[in-house]
Amino acid sequence: MPASALRRPYRREGEEKRRDDLIAAAMALVAEGGTEAATVRAIAARAGVTPGLIRHYFQSKEELTHAAYRHVMESMTQEALRASESLPEDDPVARLAAFIAANFRPPVMTPAVVGVWASYMHLGRNDPVMHAIHEATYLGYRDRLQDLIAALPRPADPARDRRQAIACNALIDGLWIEGGSLPNSFATGEVQRIALDGIGAMLGVRFPASAYSDTSDTSDRKTAP
Amino acid sequence: MPASALRRPYRREGEEKRRDDLIAAAMALVAEGGTEAATVRAIAARAGVTPGLIRHYFQSKEELTHAAYRHVMESMTQEALRASESLPEDDPVARLAAFIAANFRPPVMTPAVVGVWASYMHLGRNDPVMHAIHEATYLGYRDRLQDLIAALPRPADPARDRRQAIACNALIDGLWIEGGSLPNSFATGEVQRIALDGIGAMLGVRFPASAYSDTSDTSDRKTAP
DNA sequence: CTGCGAATTATACGATTGAACAATAAATCA
DNA sequence: TGATTTATTGTTCAATCGTATAATTCGCAG
């Protein structure tokens, strides 16, 4: 046969960019159609490459999945942390409020992100690596929350702080899941208000009114090129 | 060829029993290995039949999945409701406490049940029927919880009750998820205690000590044959 | 400008999936 | 008992999955 003659032209890219592109493509597909939509072929098409390339950068599809899951979970914790650290260190109540509120607006609470979380979570039941990532990111988030709680102006009591951190974390998780998966069942800002009221009651703290109206979204920040 | 000669012997069963068996088999497989383990062939093998029979009772595998999901969700609400209704109607605090506590012991809070929930939940993102089941069972559970909250001895305030029901439901969900998926991260009874303390603080109610020690498990109740 | 290594494409393979369908045996009823 | 219904089996099919691998082409060193 006279040979196919046509072969898709391509550009060589740095390893880091290709890995990031593939992770982003996998996340986008999972957000849209769940884990079963993130096939090797679909990921490659979304990233603008051919399926074979995935195995050039990841030993298996499983490895790419692990990288994507880790990325999703860590970026949520970092987003909340960044919000809290934007406030003065000598106002622990405001810092805690900012940390909480950040979980209930984009880019953290969106149907897409909640969908990705739910899709990946069920993989943790059989895949030990996924389970370890879940455990590490969960405990990491909770430890940050416990630090903020421990910084409140009141007598120290580590055991109480631990229990309260678990409770606050659970309340945030539950509200985040339902607010993200049933967005039409709640008014704008309602979930955020319920979270602040509930945590305020559990901790015996009254958050300032400014914490309730904060709807700033930092998701369009550009990172240095 | 001289014909296979051997054909597996079988018994005819009632439609109801066969449907229940297939649903139970699907749930067991999902609990063990996630949705991807619940293939038509595996479900049939677990139920003791051959794959073709599934399509005799369910128009598609999807229909069987819907039935199984609905069953899991509704049975959890009913288990909590049964616990609350076992107490006198004139003690709304105790009834609420029993409802809450029931969520944090078997048969509701087990790694298997949480795994089934997580596995099925991610299907709701693309499947409208699964989403509708999620929404209906979530709102149904929350309404029961709101009824118990509204029955507390205090001035009526439906808007407040709604917000508190959402918060309490979220706290229960979050604790149930983490307690079921990371059982080794919590001491026995710790999650239940944290839930009662947290909800008590949010509602301004003090639950009796008896609510904390209740670890009765009604899962081995036999239903009438 | 030329050759070489590596990034990328293209194709193929074996396994598994949900579904479809004809064959058969168990139960029912006359 | 004998005929009939239908619950159940066994097999096949097309589609799709992750993976493997050979064939190419890009980009850089000399």
PDB file of C-alpha atoms in Angstrom, chain B:
ATOM      1  CA  MET B   1     -21.422 -32.671  18.372  1.00  0.00           C
ATOM      2  CA  PRO B   2     -23.433 -34.966  20.675  1.00  0.00           C
ATOM      3  CA  ALA B   3     -24.967 -31.994  22.456  1.00  0.00           C
ATOM      4  CA  SER B   4     -23.856 -30.627  25.755  1.00  0.00           C
ATOM      5  CA  ALA B   5     -26.034 -33.196  27.535  1.00  0.00           C
ATOM      6  CA  LEU B   6     -25.567 -31.373  30.859  1.00  0.00           C
ATOM      7  CA  ARG B   7     -27.612 -28.347  31.713  1.00  0.00           C
ATOM      8  CA  ARG B   8     -27.634 -26.760  35.106  1.00  0.00           C
ATOM      9  CA  PRO B   9     -30.743 -27.752  37.069  1.00  0.00           C
ATOM     10  CA  TYR B  10     -32.740 -24.911  38.565  1.00  0.00           C
ATOM     11  CA  ARG B  11     -35.800 -24.049  40.563  1.00  0.00           C
ATOM     12  CA  ARG B  12     -38.418 -21.532  39.667  1.00  0.00           C
ATOM     13  CA  GLU B  13     -38.772 -18.824  42.283  1.00  0.00           C
ATOM     14  CA  GLY B  14     -41.307 -16.124  42.860  1.00  0.00           C
ATOM     15  CA  GLU B  15     -40.706 -12.876  41.071  1.00  0.00           C
ATOM     16  CA  GLU B  16     -40.351 -10.975  44.321  1.00  0.00           C
ATOM     17  CA  LYS B  17     -37.702 -13.274  45.718  1.00  0.00           C
ATOM     18  CA  ARG B  18     -35.673 -13.224  42.533  1.00  0.00           C
ATOM     19  CA  ARG B  19     -35.757  -9.443  42.369  1.00  0.00           C
ATOM     20  CA  ASP B  20     -34.740  -9.174  46.012  1.00  0.00           C
ATOM     21  CA  ASP B  21     -31.929 -11.670  45.507  1.00  0.00           C
ATOM     22  CA  LEU B  22     -30.593  -9.769  42.533  1.00  0.00           C
ATOM     23  CA  ILE B  23     -30.742  -6.444  44.390  1.00  0.00           C
ATOM     24  CA  ALA B  24     -28.991  -7.956  47.397  1.00  0.00           C
ATOM     25  CA  ALA B  25     -26.317  -9.475  45.191  1.00  0.00           C
ATOM     26  CA  ALA B  26     -25.707  -6.151  43.455  1.00  0.00           C
ATOM     27  CA  MET B  27     -25.412  -4.331  46.771  1.00  0.00           C
ATOM     28  CA  ALA B  28     -23.030  -6.900  48.203  1.00  0.00           C
ATOM     29  CA  LEU B  29     -20.764  -6.658  45.172  1.00  0.00           C
ATOM     30  CA  VAL B  30     -20.791  -2.869  45.219  1.00  0.00           C
ATOM     31  CA  ALA B  31     -19.932  -2.954  48.909  1.00  0.00           C
ATOM     32  CA  GLU B  32     -16.992  -5.216  48.264  1.00  0.00           C
ATOM     33  CA  GLY B  33     -15.589  -3.824  45.068  1.00  0.00           C
ATOM     34  CA  GLY B  34     -17.407  -0.695  43.972  1.00  0.00           C
ATOM     35  CA  THR B  35     -19.770  -0.259  41.080  1.00  0.00           C
ATOM     36  CA  GLU B  36     -17.296  -1.635  38.580  1.00  0.00           C
ATOM     37  CA  ALA B  37     -17.332  -4.961  40.399  1.00  0.00           C
ATOM     38  CA  ALA B  38     -21.100  -5.249  40.007  1.00  0.00           C
ATOM     39  CA  THR B  39     -21.109  -6.593  36.463  1.00  0.00           C
ATOM     40  CA  VAL B  40     -24.051  -8.453  35.085  1.00  0.00           C
ATOM     41  CA  ARG B  41     -22.119 -11.681  35.249  1.00  0.00           C
ATOM     42  CA  ALA B  42     -20.914 -11.157  38.809  1.00  0.00           C
ATOM     43  CA  ILE B  43     -24.370 -10.201  40.056  1.00  0.00           C
ATOM     44  CA  ALA B  44     -25.850 -13.298  38.470  1.00  0.00           C
ATOM     45  CA  ALA B  45     -23.189 -15.540  39.946  1.00  0.00           C
ATOM     46  CA  ARG B  46     -23.674 -14.063  43.408  1.00  0.00           C
ATOM     47  CA  ALA B  47     -27.434 -14.506  43.176  1.00  0.00           C
ATOM     48  CA  GLY B  48     -27.010 -18.094  41.978  1.00  0.00           C
ATOM     49  CA  VAL B  49     -28.469 -17.582  38.518  1.00  0.00           C
ATOM     50  CA  THR B  50     -27.144 -16.996  35.030  1.00  0.00           C
ATOM     51  CA  PRO B  51     -26.644 -13.559  33.470  1.00  0.00           C
ATOM     52  CA  GLY B  52     -29.542 -13.819  31.104  1.00  0.00           C
ATOM     53  CA  LEU B  53     -32.050 -13.922  33.922  1.00  0.00           C
ATOM     54  CA  ILE B  54     -31.290 -10.377  35.001  1.00  0.00           C
ATOM     55  CA  ARG B  55     -32.825  -9.063  31.849  1.00  0.00           C
ATOM     56  CA  HIS B  56     -35.883 -11.103  32.511  1.00  0.00           C
ATOM     57  CA  TYR B  57     -36.641  -9.143  35.674  1.00  0.00           C
ATOM     58  CA  PHE B  58     -35.015  -5.812  34.856  1.00  0.00           C
ATOM     59  CA  GLN B  59     -35.194  -4.136  31.499  1.00  0.00           C
ATOM     60  CA  SER B  60     -31.542  -3.192  31.806  1.00  0.00           C
ATOM     61  CA  LYS B  61     -28.720  -3.283  34.289  1.00  0.00           C
ATOM     62  CA  GLU B  62     -29.369   0.393  34.914  1.00  0.00           C
ATOM     63  CA  GLU B  63     -32.841  -0.418  36.210  1.00  0.00           C
ATOM     64  CA  LEU B  64     -31.413  -2.902  38.678  1.00  0.00           C
ATOM     65  CA  THR B  65     -28.919  -0.294  39.825  1.00  0.00           C
ATOM     66  CA  HIS B  66     -31.699   2.196  40.474  1.00  0.00           C
ATOM     67  CA  ALA B  67     -33.611  -0.326  42.549  1.00  0.00           C
ATOM     68  CA  ALA B  68     -30.547  -1.174  44.605  1.00  0.00           C
ATOM     69  CA  TYR B  69     -29.665   2.461  45.252  1.00  0.00           C
ATOM     70  CA  ARG B  70     -33.186   3.303  46.353  1.00  0.00           C
ATOM     71  CA  HIS B  71     -33.172   0.333  48.691  1.00  0.00           C
ATOM     72  CA  VAL B  72     -29.913   1.319  50.359  1.00  0.00           C
ATOM     73  CA  MET B  73     -30.951   4.903  50.960  1.00  0.00           C
ATOM     74  CA  GLU B  74     -34.436   4.205  52.198  1.00  0.00           C
ATOM     75  CA  SER B  75     -33.373   1.475  54.580  1.00  0.00           C
ATOM     76  CA  MET B  76     -31.000   3.851  56.340  1.00  0.00           C
ATOM     77  CA  THR B  77     -33.695   6.433  56.952  1.00  0.00           C
ATOM     78  CA  GLN B  78     -36.064   3.760  58.163  1.00  0.00           C
ATOM     79  CA  GLU B  79     -33.500   2.355  60.570  1.00  0.00           C
ATOM     80  CA  ALA B  80     -33.012   5.755  62.229  1.00  0.00           C
ATOM     81  CA  LEU B  81     -36.731   6.381  62.254  1.00  0.00           C
ATOM     82  CA  ARG B  82     -37.398   3.041  63.888  1.00  0.00           C
ATOM     83  CA  ALA B  83     -34.920   3.866  66.643  1.00  0.00           C
ATOM     84  CA  SER B  84     -36.609   7.184  67.379  1.00  0.00           C
ATOM     85  CA  GLU B  85     -40.096   5.728  67.358  1.00  0.00           C
ATOM     86  CA  SER B  86     -39.140   3.125  69.925  1.00  0.00           C
ATOM     87  CA  LEU B  87     -39.198   5.914  72.522  1.00  0.00           C
ATOM     88  CA  PRO B  88     -42.241   7.657  74.040  1.00  0.00           C
ATOM     89  CA  GLU B  89     -43.741  10.421  71.988  1.00  0.00           C
ATOM     90  CA  ASP B  90     -43.819  12.816  74.929  1.00  0.00           C
ATOM     91  CA  ASP B  91     -40.006  12.942  75.176  1.00  0.00           C
ATOM     92  CA  PRO B  92     -38.922  14.735  71.976  1.00  0.00           C
ATOM     93  CA  VAL B  93     -35.362  15.222  73.200  1.00  0.00           C
ATOM     94  CA  ALA B  94     -34.856  11.514  73.708  1.00  0.00           C
ATOM     95  CA  ARG B  95     -36.458  10.703  70.378  1.00  0.00           C
ATOM     96  CA  LEU B  96     -34.162  13.101  68.573  1.00  0.00           C
ATOM     97  CA  ALA B  97     -31.141  11.677  70.367  1.00  0.00           C
ATOM     98  CA  ALA B  98     -32.115   8.145  69.401  1.00  0.00           C
ATOM     99  CA  PHE B  99     -32.564   9.182  65.786  1.00  0.00           C
ATOM    100  CA  ILE B 100     -29.101  10.709  65.736  1.00  0.00           C
ATOM    101  CA  ALA B 101     -27.357   7.899  67.564  1.00  0.00           C
ATOM    102  CA  ALA B 102     -28.761   5.237  65.259  1.00  0.00           C
ATOM    103  CA  ASN B 103     -26.719   6.648  62.389  1.00  0.00           C
ATOM    104  CA  PHE B 104     -23.426   5.887  64.076  1.00  0.00           C
ATOM    105  CA  ARG B 105     -23.604   2.202  64.744  1.00  0.00           C
ATOM    106  CA  PRO B 106     -24.344  -0.843  62.627  1.00  0.00           C
ATOM    107  CA  PRO B 107     -26.206  -1.452  60.463  1.00  0.00           C
ATOM    108  CA  VAL B 108     -26.093   2.178  59.321  1.00  0.00           C
ATOM    109  CA  MET B 109     -22.487   3.187  59.884  1.00  0.00           C
ATOM    110  CA  THR B 110     -20.348   0.398  58.488  1.00  0.00           C
ATOM    111  CA  PRO B 111     -17.525   0.603  55.953  1.00  0.00           C
ATOM    112  CA  ALA B 112     -19.635  -1.486  53.602  1.00  0.00           C
ATOM    113  CA  VAL B 113     -22.673   0.790  53.707  1.00  0.00           C
ATOM    114  CA  VAL B 114     -20.622   3.957  53.394  1.00  0.00           C
ATOM    115  CA  GLY B 115     -18.821   2.359  50.495  1.00  0.00           C
ATOM    116  CA  VAL B 116     -22.063   1.546  48.771  1.00  0.00           C
ATOM    117  CA  TRP B 117     -23.279   5.087  49.272  1.00  0.00           C
ATOM    118  CA  ALA B 118     -20.082   6.575  47.893  1.00  0.00           C
ATOM    119  CA  SER B 119     -20.047   4.205  44.960  1.00  0.00           C
ATOM    120  CA  TYR B 120     -23.575   4.942  43.939  1.00  0.00           C
ATOM    121  CA  MET B 121     -23.438   8.663  44.616  1.00  0.00           C
ATOM    122  CA  HIS B 122     -21.041   9.393  41.802  1.00  0.00           C
ATOM    123  CA  LEU B 123     -23.425   7.784  39.352  1.00  0.00           C
ATOM    124  CA  GLY B 124     -25.973  10.479  40.174  1.00  0.00           C
ATOM    125  CA  ARG B 125     -23.964  13.050  38.322  1.00  0.00           C
ATOM    126  CA  ASN B 126     -24.904  11.761  34.888  1.00  0.00           C
ATOM    127  CA  ASP B 127     -27.911   9.577  35.452  1.00  0.00           C
ATOM    128  CA  PRO B 128     -31.028  11.719  36.026  1.00  0.00           C
ATOM    129  CA  VAL B 129     -32.859   8.899  37.739  1.00  0.00           C
ATOM    130  CA  MET B 130     -30.022   8.340  40.180  1.00  0.00           C
ATOM    131  CA  HIS B 131     -29.936  12.055  40.851  1.00  0.00           C
ATOM    132  CA  ALA B 132     -33.656  12.094  41.521  1.00  0.00           C
ATOM    133  CA  ILE B 133     -33.328   9.201  43.955  1.00  0.00           C
ATOM    134  CA  HIS B 134     -30.499  11.000  45.732  1.00  0.00           C
ATOM    135  CA  GLU B 135     -32.518  14.193  46.018  1.00  0.00           C
ATOM    136  CA  ALA B 136     -35.696  12.438  47.164  1.00  0.00           C
ATOM    137  CA  THR B 137     -34.001  10.345  49.821  1.00  0.00           C
ATOM    138  CA  TYR B 138     -31.870  13.250  51.033  1.00  0.00           C
ATOM    139  CA  LEU B 139     -34.851  15.563  51.402  1.00  0.00           C
ATOM    140  CA  GLY B 140     -36.926  12.759  52.922  1.00  0.00           C
ATOM    141  CA  TYR B 141     -34.325  12.125  55.579  1.00  0.00           C
ATOM    142  CA  ARG B 142     -33.949  15.829  56.284  1.00  0.00           C
ATOM    143  CA  ASP B 143     -37.693  16.310  56.615  1.00  0.00           C
ATOM    144  CA  ARG B 144     -37.880  13.581  59.225  1.00  0.00           C
ATOM    145  CA  LEU B 145     -35.066  15.255  61.081  1.00  0.00           C
ATOM    146  CA  GLN B 146     -36.797  18.618  60.849  1.00  0.00           C
ATOM    147  CA  ASP B 147     -39.980  17.103  62.279  1.00  0.00           C
ATOM    148  CA  LEU B 148     -38.033  15.880  65.300  1.00  0.00           C
ATOM    149  CA  ILE B 149     -36.414  19.294  65.709  1.00  0.00           C
ATOM    150  CA  ALA B 150     -39.716  21.102  65.415  1.00  0.00           C
ATOM    151  CA  ALA B 151     -41.112  18.929  68.185  1.00  0.00           C
ATOM    152  CA  LEU B 152     -38.584  20.257  70.699  1.00  0.00           C
ATOM    153  CA  PRO B 153     -40.112  22.200  73.601  1.00  0.00           C
ATOM    154  CA  ARG B 154     -39.408  25.770  72.534  1.00  0.00           C
ATOM    155  CA  PRO B 155     -41.076  28.616  70.617  1.00  0.00           C
ATOM    156  CA  ALA B 156     -41.966  27.697  67.045  1.00  0.00           C
ATOM    157  CA  ASP B 157     -39.826  29.112  64.229  1.00  0.00           C
ATOM    158  CA  PRO B 158     -40.033  27.152  60.951  1.00  0.00           C
ATOM    159  CA  ALA B 159     -37.267  29.105  59.203  1.00  0.00           C
ATOM    160  CA  ARG B 160     -34.885  28.429  62.064  1.00  0.00           C
ATOM    161  CA  ASP B 161     -35.913  24.792  62.121  1.00  0.00           C
ATOM    162  CA  ARG B 162     -35.129  24.454  58.443  1.00  0.00           C
ATOM    163  CA  ARG B 163     -31.662  25.900  58.820  1.00  0.00           C
ATOM    164  CA  GLN B 164     -30.938  23.766  61.842  1.00  0.00           C
ATOM    165  CA  ALA B 165     -32.204  20.651  60.117  1.00  0.00           C
ATOM    166  CA  ILE B 166     -29.852  21.323  57.214  1.00  0.00           C
ATOM    167  CA  ALA B 167     -26.952  21.836  59.601  1.00  0.00           C
ATOM    168  CA  CYS B 168     -27.710  18.758  61.682  1.00  0.00           C
ATOM    169  CA  ASN B 169     -28.169  16.650  58.594  1.00  0.00           C
ATOM    170  CA  ALA B 170     -24.832  17.839  57.230  1.00  0.00           C
ATOM    171  CA  LEU B 171     -23.058  17.101  60.475  1.00  0.00           C
ATOM    172  CA  ILE B 172     -24.526  13.617  60.556  1.00  0.00           C
ATOM    173  CA  ASP B 173     -23.566  13.027  56.932  1.00  0.00           C
ATOM    174  CA  GLY B 174     -20.019  14.247  57.364  1.00  0.00           C
ATOM    175  CA  LEU B 175     -19.395  12.242  60.507  1.00  0.00           C
ATOM    176  CA  TRP B 176     -21.008   9.169  59.045  1.00  0.00           C
ATOM    177  CA  ILE B 177     -18.844   9.344  55.948  1.00  0.00           C
ATOM    178  CA  GLU B 178     -15.579   9.776  57.790  1.00  0.00           C
ATOM    179  CA  GLY B 179     -16.465   7.357  60.550  1.00  0.00           C
ATOM    180  CA  GLY B 180     -17.348   4.748  57.984  1.00  0.00           C
ATOM    181  CA  SER B 181     -14.455   5.305  55.610  1.00  0.00           C
ATOM    182  CA  LEU B 182     -11.756   5.815  58.254  1.00  0.00           C
ATOM    183  CA  PRO B 183     -12.967   3.582  61.079  1.00  0.00           C
ATOM    184  CA  ASN B 184      -9.502   3.278  62.577  1.00  0.00           C
ATOM    185  CA  SER B 185      -9.177   7.015  63.083  1.00  0.00           C
ATOM    186  CA  PHE B 186     -11.821   7.118  65.804  1.00  0.00           C
ATOM    187  CA  ALA B 187     -12.320   5.415  69.142  1.00  0.00           C
ATOM    188  CA  THR B 188     -15.419   3.299  69.755  1.00  0.00           C
ATOM    189  CA  GLY B 189     -18.403   5.537  70.307  1.00  0.00           C
ATOM    190  CA  GLU B 190     -16.354   8.668  69.654  1.00  0.00           C
ATOM    191  CA  VAL B 191     -18.185   9.632  66.493  1.00  0.00           C
ATOM    192  CA  GLN B 192     -21.555   9.165  68.150  1.00  0.00           C
ATOM    193  CA  ARG B 193     -20.526  11.341  71.057  1.00  0.00           C
ATOM    194  CA  ILE B 194     -19.208  14.078  68.782  1.00  0.00           C
ATOM    195  CA  ALA B 195     -22.465  14.054  66.847  1.00  0.00           C
ATOM    196  CA  LEU B 196     -24.632  14.362  69.956  1.00  0.00           C
ATOM    197  CA  ASP B 197     -22.418  17.070  71.449  1.00  0.00           C
ATOM    198  CA  GLY B 198     -22.335  19.056  68.218  1.00  0.00           C
ATOM    199  CA  ILE B 199     -26.038  18.868  67.512  1.00  0.00           C
ATOM    200  CA  GLY B 200     -26.814  19.593  71.130  1.00  0.00           C
ATOM    201  CA  ALA B 201     -24.729  22.763  70.927  1.00  0.00           C
ATOM    202  CA  MET B 202     -26.315  23.840  67.644  1.00  0.00           C
ATOM    203  CA  LEU B 203     -29.850  23.312  68.943  1.00  0.00           C
ATOM    204  CA  GLY B 204     -29.250  24.517  72.475  1.00  0.00           C
ATOM    205  CA  VAL B 205     -30.337  21.157  73.839  1.00  0.00           C
ATOM    206  CA  ARG B 206     -28.706  18.878  76.360  1.00  0.00           C
ATOM    207  CA  PHE B 207     -29.145  15.198  75.593  1.00  0.00           C
ATOM    208  CA  PRO B 208     -29.458  12.741  78.482  1.00  0.00           C
ATOM    209  CA  ALA B 209     -26.485  10.541  79.297  1.00  0.00           C
ATOM    210  CA  SER B 210     -28.494   7.489  78.290  1.00  0.00           C
ATOM    211  CA  ALA B 211     -28.410   8.665  74.662  1.00  0.00           C
ATOM    212  CA  TYR B 212     -24.630   8.336  74.577  1.00  0.00           C
ATOM    213  CA  SER B 213     -24.414   4.767  75.770  1.00  0.00           C
ATOM    214  CA  ASP B 214     -27.035   3.395  73.426  1.00  0.00           C
ATOM    215  CA  THR B 215     -25.260   1.003  71.114  1.00  0.00           C
ATOM    216  CA  SER B 216     -28.123  -1.354  70.423  1.00  0.00           C
ATOM    217  CA  ASP B 217     -28.012  -2.884  66.989  1.00  0.00           C
ATOM    218  CA  THR B 218     -31.305  -3.974  65.524  1.00  0.00           C
ATOM    219  CA  SER B 219     -29.799  -5.292  62.309  1.00  0.00           C
ATOM    220  CA  ASP B 220     -30.262  -8.929  63.212  1.00  0.00           C
ATOM    221  CA  ARG B 221     -34.000  -8.610  63.528  1.00  0.00           C
ATOM    222  CA  LYS B 222     -35.701 -11.339  61.636  1.00  0.00           C
ATOM    223  CA  THR B 223     -38.542 -10.321  59.401  1.00  0.00           C
ATOM    224  CA  ALA B 224     -41.596 -12.514  59.209  1.00  0.00           C
ATOM    225  CA  PRO B 225     -41.089 -15.309  56.654  1.00  0.00           C
TER     226      PRO B 225
END
